[in-house]
Amino acid sequence: MARASFTILKDAGNGLCKTLSEILVCPLSKQPLRYCEETNSLISDAIGVSFPIKDGIPCLVPNDGKIMEADDTPKTDDSVDSSSTKN
Amino acid sequence: MALRMVTGKFRSKLLPMFSSSLLHSHATSFGFKEVHEEEKSRMVSNVFSNVASNYDLMNDLMSAGLHRLWKDRLVSKLNPFPGMKHLDVAGGTGSGEEKSLIWVEGDAEALTFEDNSMDGYTIAFGIRNVTHIEKVLAEAFRVLKRGGRFLCLELSHVEVPIFKEFYDYYSFSIIPALGELVAGDRDSYQYLVESIRRFPPQETFASMIADAGFQKVEYENLVGGVVSIHSGLKL
């Protein structure tokens, strides 16, 4: 899909602006997310899933999440979508 | 979706957002076709991938530029105040340089914001494309604060005699041909006009909004019902 690379978030590339990190929650568990600088992703500790940040935009569609114990395994919880995982 | 942190003129938006089908399997509509729920999200995604590059141009052509006025009307109902947190869902192409917007990619049926965190919620020309309207409404209700307003701008149903016939002709004869001519894609625009007819009429949609918990649900038809702005309050 055509996509513009806006980086509107205050910290270019890495991290998240404070406002966003205060109100974002995991889309499935609705529990707080933790930012992981090493992988530039948002971690939902409640369900052990990480969500990527691409071009400064958090990608929090449930199917974008990856189960953390098994690397490169697409999240399958509550979904039968077999679209491939992007990293 | 775009989260707006400060007041000011409201801009268009981000990438289209799609709902993922979750729990049960049953059929839903994709225009006039019946499709499996799990297929709808992918099919809608394909439509928007196809139309993305001509999206703004086609919107201008199909509505003779009126879509901008309709969105202005939607914005005028927002009553913005300094420091308000506003969520716009189904953002479109994200054109414009509004610097106070924050972008998040997510699922309208599984929003990624805390309960009672938003002062306002808008969805313009997006709710027609989701798989489960009720889930989108429930999530909108969840994230809005008490006193928060839900606003939805969507293509709707025309019942005005004679005008209705012209509108149907325009929809089914002109629009897909325009899509073919300008965007090289008749099918996507056929989907567009069919999905408008499949979407619940104004009164039905209003009762769905009320079922989600909103109060003072009302709607305003523009251009005889070609578009309608529905609103509700979380009290």
XYZ file of C-alpha atoms in Angstrom:
322
model
C 0.000 0.000 0.000
C 1.199 3.499 -0.715
C 2.544 4.941 2.467
C 4.040 8.236 3.427
C 6.898 8.301 5.893
C 5.784 10.874 8.348
C 7.772 11.201 11.477
C 5.497 13.330 13.485
C 6.471 11.798 16.776
C 8.770 13.976 18.801
C 11.716 11.586 19.038
C 12.678 10.856 15.461
C 13.002 7.177 14.683
C 13.438 5.828 18.168
C 11.241 6.053 21.134
C 7.873 7.597 21.526
C 6.766 10.958 22.631
C 5.748 11.073 26.233
C 2.100 11.817 25.556
C 1.668 8.752 23.423
C 3.442 6.406 25.794
C 1.122 7.569 28.544
C -2.091 6.601 26.821
C -1.185 3.656 24.630
C -2.240 0.217 25.782
C -2.090 -3.253 24.262
C -4.982 -3.555 21.749
C -5.887 -6.997 23.060
C -5.285 -6.991 26.799
C -5.735 -3.210 27.221
C -2.819 -3.350 29.651
C 0.096 -0.860 29.503
C 2.815 -1.252 26.888
C 6.526 -1.050 27.540
C 8.910 0.508 25.023
C 11.937 -1.626 24.179
C 14.738 0.520 22.804
C 16.805 -2.419 21.627
C 14.186 -3.689 19.207
C 12.337 -0.372 18.796
C 9.091 -2.074 19.630
C 6.288 -1.940 22.145
C 5.978 -4.898 24.485
C 2.751 -6.131 25.991
C 3.984 -8.002 29.061
C 0.452 -9.094 29.910
C 0.299 -11.379 26.878
C 3.963 -11.626 25.877
C 3.617 -9.958 22.490
C 5.706 -7.274 20.831
C 4.489 -4.752 18.301
C 6.814 -3.039 15.828
C 7.342 0.660 15.300
C 7.844 1.500 11.633
C 8.914 4.944 10.429
C 8.125 6.225 13.884
C 4.557 4.916 13.739
C 3.531 2.281 16.300
C 1.894 -0.616 14.461
C -0.657 -1.902 16.899
C -2.950 -3.939 14.690
C -3.358 -7.244 16.553
C -1.973 -9.228 13.609
C 1.223 -7.137 13.667
C 2.104 -8.534 17.067
C 4.717 -11.239 17.523
C 4.775 -13.699 20.373
C 8.041 -13.060 22.117
C 9.111 -16.513 23.148
C 9.235 -17.792 19.560
C 11.036 -15.419 17.245
C 9.416 -14.821 13.831
C 6.260 -16.623 14.784
C 3.182 -14.641 13.847
C 0.704 -14.022 16.579
C -2.176 -16.461 16.282
C -4.256 -15.558 19.301
C -7.879 -14.882 18.287
C -6.990 -14.689 14.638
C -6.908 -17.086 11.739
C -5.343 -14.601 9.367
C -2.358 -16.207 7.747
C -0.722 -13.055 6.385
C 3.051 -13.196 6.629
C 4.864 -11.420 9.388
C 6.837 -8.323 8.625
C 9.839 -7.380 10.697
C -5.444 6.793 13.028
C -4.357 10.236 14.085
C -4.359 11.468 17.636
C -4.690 15.184 17.858
C -3.217 16.821 20.897
C -3.933 20.507 20.358
C -6.695 22.433 18.744
C -6.639 23.905 15.326
C -7.919 23.049 11.911
C -8.462 19.385 11.541
C -6.676 17.628 8.728
C -6.958 14.488 6.756
C -5.551 11.588 7.894
C -3.468 8.536 7.909
C -3.536 5.187 6.248
C -6.760 3.343 5.974
C -7.331 1.104 8.934
C -8.873 -2.251 8.785
C -10.700 -4.350 11.228
C -9.577 -7.889 11.750
C -12.236 -10.496 12.137
C -11.924 -12.225 15.432
C -14.123 -14.719 17.108
C -16.820 -16.316 15.000
C -17.041 -17.197 11.353
C -19.992 -16.015 9.425
C -20.664 -14.143 6.263
C -20.473 -10.438 5.837
C -20.944 -8.194 2.870
C -18.333 -6.857 0.471
C -20.429 -4.573 -1.657
C -23.183 -6.770 -3.052
C -21.154 -9.952 -2.631
C -21.402 -12.161 0.404
C -17.958 -13.059 1.645
C -16.523 -14.897 4.590
C -15.767 -12.510 7.433
C -12.105 -13.284 7.393
C -11.960 -12.380 3.739
C -13.510 -8.962 4.068
C -10.551 -7.357 5.784
C -8.169 -8.604 3.129
C -10.465 -7.614 0.277
C -10.995 -4.123 1.654
C -7.243 -3.881 2.129
C -6.768 -4.700 -1.541
C -9.278 -2.053 -2.568
C -7.442 0.607 -0.623
C -4.047 -0.506 -1.864
C -5.408 -0.101 -5.368
C -7.008 3.277 -4.844
C -4.321 4.835 -2.662
C -2.331 6.507 -5.379
C -5.365 8.289 -6.835
C -7.321 8.563 -3.622
C -7.417 12.309 -3.167
C -7.926 13.012 -6.854
C -10.803 10.545 -7.155
C -12.466 11.915 -4.035
C -12.325 15.392 -5.550
C -13.726 14.173 -8.867
C -16.502 11.997 -7.481
C -17.785 14.611 -5.071
C -16.873 17.687 -7.133
C -14.721 18.768 -4.258
C -17.630 18.608 -1.841
C -15.940 16.033 0.396
C -13.786 18.848 1.766
C -16.846 20.823 2.765
C -18.390 17.742 4.347
C -15.284 17.208 6.438
C -15.297 20.887 7.398
C -18.876 20.425 8.591
C -17.789 17.435 10.650
C -14.965 19.425 12.189
C -17.284 22.313 13.008
C -19.195 19.993 15.340
C -16.111 19.199 17.359
C -16.053 22.295 19.574
C -12.325 21.943 20.183
C -10.659 23.294 23.307
C -6.986 23.688 24.214
C -5.360 20.497 25.327
C -8.107 18.235 24.034
C -7.200 14.706 22.991
C -8.993 13.749 19.833
C -8.880 10.482 17.961
C -9.531 10.320 14.236
C -9.947 6.832 12.852
C -9.593 5.621 9.250
C -7.201 8.305 8.333
C -6.858 8.100 4.551
C -3.698 9.321 2.886
C -2.419 11.486 5.688
C -1.790 14.394 3.373
C -1.108 17.774 4.893
C 1.570 18.977 7.245
C -0.254 19.269 10.512
C 2.557 18.936 13.025
C 0.454 18.451 16.109
C -0.844 15.091 14.947
C 0.482 11.820 16.258
C 0.082 8.716 14.115
C -0.642 5.199 15.212
C -1.544 2.239 13.057
C -4.179 0.085 14.632
C -7.471 -1.713 14.464
C -10.736 0.188 14.910
C -12.247 -2.951 16.466
C -9.407 -3.222 19.021
C -8.269 0.269 19.820
C -4.981 0.711 21.537
C -5.923 3.471 23.930
C -6.981 3.409 27.536
C -10.600 3.571 28.633
C -11.900 7.089 29.064
C -8.860 8.718 27.470
C -10.281 10.703 24.544
C -12.270 13.902 24.476
C -13.465 13.297 20.942
C -13.621 10.577 18.333
C -14.238 10.957 14.629
C -14.431 8.517 11.784
C -14.961 9.878 8.289
C -15.753 7.570 5.383
C -14.299 4.638 7.258
C -17.006 2.817 9.162
C -18.557 1.523 5.966
C -15.492 -0.638 5.396
C -15.168 -2.380 8.742
C -16.200 -5.966 9.317
C -18.003 -5.436 12.629
C -19.637 -2.054 13.019
C -20.803 -2.879 16.545
C -17.231 -3.521 17.690
C -16.015 -0.239 16.288
C -18.837 1.587 18.083
C -18.102 -0.276 21.326
C -14.436 0.649 21.145
C -15.284 4.265 20.388
C -17.487 4.285 23.473
C -14.778 2.690 25.602
C -12.012 5.157 24.787
C -14.144 8.295 25.054
C -14.240 10.168 28.330
C -17.528 10.966 29.953
C -18.823 13.985 28.126
C -16.887 12.952 25.035
C -18.453 13.131 21.600
C -18.581 10.520 18.846
C -18.862 11.832 15.300
C -19.197 9.800 12.155
C -19.265 11.153 8.604
C -20.341 8.561 6.082
C -21.949 8.105 2.705
C -25.552 7.258 3.349
C -28.979 6.719 1.813
C -30.951 9.017 -0.419
C -34.719 8.765 -0.375
C -35.612 12.074 -2.019
C -37.765 11.202 -5.041
C -36.253 11.863 -8.475
C -32.945 12.880 -6.929
C -32.608 9.282 -5.803
C -32.862 8.085 -9.401
C -30.193 10.536 -10.526
C -27.975 9.522 -7.646
C -28.363 5.819 -8.447
C -27.516 6.478 -12.083
C -24.487 8.532 -11.047
C -23.368 5.835 -8.638
C -23.688 2.790 -10.847
C -23.038 4.221 -14.284
C -20.677 7.162 -13.804
C -18.521 6.325 -10.786
C -17.158 2.942 -11.881
C -16.454 4.375 -15.349
C -14.628 7.297 -13.752
C -12.620 4.837 -11.701
C -11.683 3.002 -14.869
C -10.725 6.205 -16.665
C -8.768 7.958 -13.936
C -7.451 5.148 -11.799
C -7.598 2.213 -14.191
C -9.658 0.365 -11.622
C -13.357 -0.144 -12.185
C -13.748 -2.885 -9.571
C -12.630 -0.853 -6.596
C -15.113 1.873 -7.403
C -17.835 -0.671 -8.020
C -17.110 -1.896 -4.490
C -17.363 1.683 -3.265
C -20.860 2.299 -4.585
C -22.125 -1.144 -3.576
C -20.765 -0.778 -0.045
C -22.669 2.488 0.321
C -25.941 0.701 -0.472
C -25.150 -2.123 1.948
C -24.406 0.166 4.862
C -27.335 0.539 7.291
C -29.654 3.466 6.623
C -29.505 6.534 8.822
C -32.100 5.475 11.395
C -30.688 1.979 11.762
C -27.153 3.250 12.189
C -28.393 5.750 14.771
C -29.949 2.941 16.799
C -26.684 0.981 16.589
C -24.866 3.977 18.021
C -27.411 4.160 20.823
C -27.026 0.429 21.455
C -23.320 1.022 22.029
C -24.250 3.240 24.965
C -24.233 6.694 23.404
C -26.875 9.237 24.303
C -28.370 12.167 22.430
C -27.807 10.308 19.190
C -28.685 12.396 16.186
C -27.805 12.718 12.539
C -27.670 15.421 9.896
C -28.127 14.652 6.220
C -26.117 16.593 3.703
C -27.017 16.731 0.014
C -30.275 14.920 0.534
C -28.627 12.025 2.358
C -25.659 11.430 0.059
C -23.658 11.866 3.239
C -24.784 11.885 6.817
C -23.088 13.003 10.025
C -24.090 10.935 13.050
C -23.187 12.032 16.539
C -23.561 10.747 20.060
C -22.414 11.637 23.531
C -20.936 9.437 26.203
C -22.586 10.589 29.372
